[in-house]
Amino acid sequence: MADLKALVSRLMTLEDRIIACMRCGNCQAVCPMFGATHMEADVARGKLALVDDLAHELIRDPQAVADKLGRCLLCGSCQAGCPSGVKIMDVFMEAREIVYSYLGLGPVKKAIFRVMLAKPWLFNISMRVGSPASHLLFRKNKTAQNTVSSPLLRPLIGDRHLRSLPVRPLHAIVGALNEPRVSGGLKVVFFPGCMGDKYYVNMALACLKVLKHHQVAVFMSPDFACCGIPAVSSGDGQGMVDELRKNLDILSKVDFDYIVTPCGSCTSTIKELWPKYAARIDDAAMHISKALSKKTMDITQFLVDVLGVHGVEPRDNAISITYHDSCHLRKGLGVSSQPRELLKANSGYRFVEMKEADRCCGCGGSFTLYHYDLSRAIGQRKRDNVVASKAQVVAAACPACMMQLEDVLSHNKDDVTVKHPVEVYAETL
Amino acid sequence: MANSALIKEFEEMLGKENVFSSEADRRTYAYDAAVLNPVVPAFVIRPTTTEQLGKCVVKLYNEGIPMTVRGAGTNLSGGTIPDTSDTVVILTCALNRILEINTNDLYAVVEPGVVTADLAAAVAAKGLFYPPDPGSMSVSSIGGNIAENAGGLRGLKYGVTKDYVMGVEFFDSTGGWVRSGSRTVKCVTGYNLAGMLIQSEGTLGVISQAVMKLVPPPSASRACLAEFDDMQKAAEAVAGIIAEHILPCTLEFLDNNTIVKVDDFTHIGLPRNAAAILLIEVDGHPAQVADDAAAVERVLKACGATAVHVAKDAAEKTQLWEARRQALPVLARVKPTTVLEDATVPRSQIPAMMQAITDISKKYRVDVGTFGHAGDGNLHPTFLCDKRDKEEYARVEAAIDEMFDVAIKLHGTLSGEHGIGTAKAKWMEKETSRGTILFSRRLRKALDPKGLLNPTKLVGILGGE
């Protein structure tokens, strides 16, 4: 273990940002964790106080502080509403990295972030081996969401209701893409994200179908690494840098107008975190990342703002659909009207707003891996709001949210299906 | 160090999930929103029923352990900071049920941990109105609102929390169950103990339930914003509006420093040269609102407003309010430490008080932005500093001392709505009298013989006769 002094001095670099917290406690109103537990250590004010205490050696138990820091969805609700404008997400992500560099990252996390997610071929092979065997492990739940669960794997994945793994990942179906521009047309990099490539493959295919319909040329590589957000949230800055290096290597050689992703978390990571972490590689990487950042867009935003897709009047027999705002999209990037507009572009659906549409669903990416019980408790409130809206379909523009929504709806045996807004729009083409 | 046997007993009583004794958890209940040093409690308990709450108080009384009751911890005078490292913090956040909203008799019965905004929303959903709107209402809870007599923007017309308390149930320091007030408009059964609990800052009892008055909501409202090149003229306008027998539901003001800082940050095009802006909203029956709004506009112009903007619709109203909504957030971003004060003076003394604040800020070289509730003379001089800079912070403290002196000289008060806690205890005698302090202490000692309820807050039970 590194020495405590080094930990303290690294944490002190956060002090100027932490002290901006005036401890008003307003974060309690919006924090999904606090909503579930009502514990001060679960809300931003409490966590900032603990990081500050650790930096000032008022508490000398980094593990205890790390455990508290881990009980956060990184949804950014607190930051979006913080009266003092504290950069809470930056502080939390950096604090996690500093504390874990002292405590050491567990072997499992290291294996996932530094080996699996940074080496796509290994990830891909393991998925390919796993998928055909999945019918042996999983049991159909007979719910509207077509989910499966696995009593055998319960120790590993808990009582999760998941969509069954696709037979083949996206890149195995479509291969590498590097289409020429239609004359005068646009060219985009389609970054499907891990979940788009390996889990919600039909959703990703719908994205490609839509891009093709609008005559947008697509570049996509089977060698894309993870965007890096799971590593960063787990305090593994080095894992993020490894993945970023791989992605920059691919993207710096392509000519394109935009990077689009169907995942709010990937979008916000590329836009906001890549330039920060690229600075750890070298100046050139940072400049490339900054340029990429400007060209990166959520696919719903691209379709509406760039291609001009717009709403139409719903048919008489339209079915009702509601929309869940993913945290990284709405609170992080301010994208909220575009996915709704996309839903309205399909006359087969009538859009209804749900209560607390922008309240976190409780997935939080890797949060759900470590805190499934809390994740479910937070998800239940989202589920209640979905059901109260009487919508037959709920859309979310982030695969992690989709997975969480399917899990909670399936557990409640609700007759509500989950779709990505692009899937809804693709149905019209 | 806390007695581990005692912690175990509480765990058996409340469940392990409702007793927090780890160092990390305890440290998060060591502070509130006041700029004061934290005090880490022995442990923290979270009763989930009234019965449990009573048992907790009895137990702590028998053990002779000091207790600090905490709602959302938004207190601005240190009322929820533990007194000593032996203190046990009692959380009310799990006592958060709205037990009844009676639309015939116009009251709500609530547990102390009900969040103010949740009550207001539940009441509004039933077509009624709970007016008190303290700045922290999205998180603050009713128990704390009563214990601090929380105010808000609507004070001038609708009053403050105390005007809505019909009854209170509480546990005294020994755990004895006390009921006062009722669900009726009139009730003279015994001492007005409910009234005594209001603004008692956790020193006289532990509130377990309250009956809150509700009113019919206004059916219309209108807002306007007026600019002034002179604070005196703005104050005359405030007086002029009241003299016309109009009671706006909100009558807020921002000083020049605040205006400039808000405009720097938001670029919403505020009058950067204005000495003050007033934000006025009238509400009530539509016809009355139309008459009042016209009268307000007339008064503003007669008093020399350099410009008056009247909101034509809801969107414009939201826009006008933006400057006021942004006041505290913007000031809070200027420097690391934000000391939000609430010196209050009679309305007519606002110009004198503002002049004094300007002079004091120059004399002590401290940055102060002032906004507040002009209608009730409740100012929020906000001191922007960095408490790590000891020399600067000493100047801030000296400036605040002098500001309170002025407020008292102008027949005002130390605190309009934030409370005394430990932050302002040292000035209390100056505003009141030695006799007031002694009377308060004797009252406390009679009711809390072991000195366990928030012992160092307000007048301090441990102080001499």
PDB file of N, CA and C in Angstrom, chain A residues 43 146 212 218 222 251 256 269 321 373:
ATOM      1  N   VAL A  43     -25.683  11.089   0.189  1.00  0.00           N
ATOM      2  CA  VAL A  43     -25.982  12.254  -0.641  1.00  0.00           C
ATOM      3  C   VAL A  43     -24.683  13.049  -0.863  1.00  0.00           C
ATOM      4  N   ASN A 146     -39.865  -9.956 -22.564  1.00  0.00           N
ATOM      5  CA  ASN A 146     -39.095 -11.100 -23.063  1.00  0.00           C
ATOM      6  C   ASN A 146     -37.792 -11.316 -22.325  1.00  0.00           C
ATOM      7  N   LYS A 212     -28.788   4.662 -42.901  1.00  0.00           N
ATOM      8  CA  LYS A 212     -28.800   4.285 -44.319  1.00  0.00           C
ATOM      9  C   LYS A 212     -29.953   5.000 -45.029  1.00  0.00           C
ATOM     10  N   VAL A 218     -21.425   5.546 -43.145  1.00  0.00           N
ATOM     11  CA  VAL A 218     -21.074   5.120 -41.783  1.00  0.00           C
ATOM     12  C   VAL A 218     -19.689   4.496 -41.730  1.00  0.00           C
ATOM     13  N   PRO A 222     -14.890  -2.980 -35.771  1.00  0.00           N
ATOM     14  CA  PRO A 222     -15.082  -4.056 -34.786  1.00  0.00           C
ATOM     15  C   PRO A 222     -14.080  -3.952 -33.652  1.00  0.00           C
ATOM     16  N   LEU A 251      -9.820   6.244 -34.487  1.00  0.00           N
ATOM     17  CA  LEU A 251     -10.571   7.410 -34.951  1.00  0.00           C
ATOM     18  C   LEU A 251      -9.696   8.478 -35.598  1.00  0.00           C
ATOM     19  N   PHE A 256     -14.560  12.094 -41.115  1.00  0.00           N
ATOM     20  CA  PHE A 256     -16.002  12.030 -40.840  1.00  0.00           C
ATOM     21  C   PHE A 256     -16.487  13.382 -40.333  1.00  0.00           C
ATOM     22  N   THR A 269     -19.331  10.604 -22.250  1.00  0.00           N
ATOM     23  CA  THR A 269     -17.937  10.265 -21.955  1.00  0.00           C
ATOM     24  C   THR A 269     -17.013  10.767 -23.055  1.00  0.00           C
ATOM     25  N   ILE A 321     -46.868   6.051 -25.600  1.00  0.00           N
ATOM     26  CA  ILE A 321     -45.448   5.834 -25.309  1.00  0.00           C
ATOM     27  C   ILE A 321     -44.956   6.952 -24.406  1.00  0.00           C
ATOM     28  N   ASP A 373     -29.547  -4.459  -4.848  1.00  0.00           N
ATOM     29  CA  ASP A 373     -30.732  -4.215  -4.021  1.00  0.00           C
ATOM     30  C   ASP A 373     -31.137  -2.735  -4.042  1.00  0.00           C
TER      31      ASP A 373
END
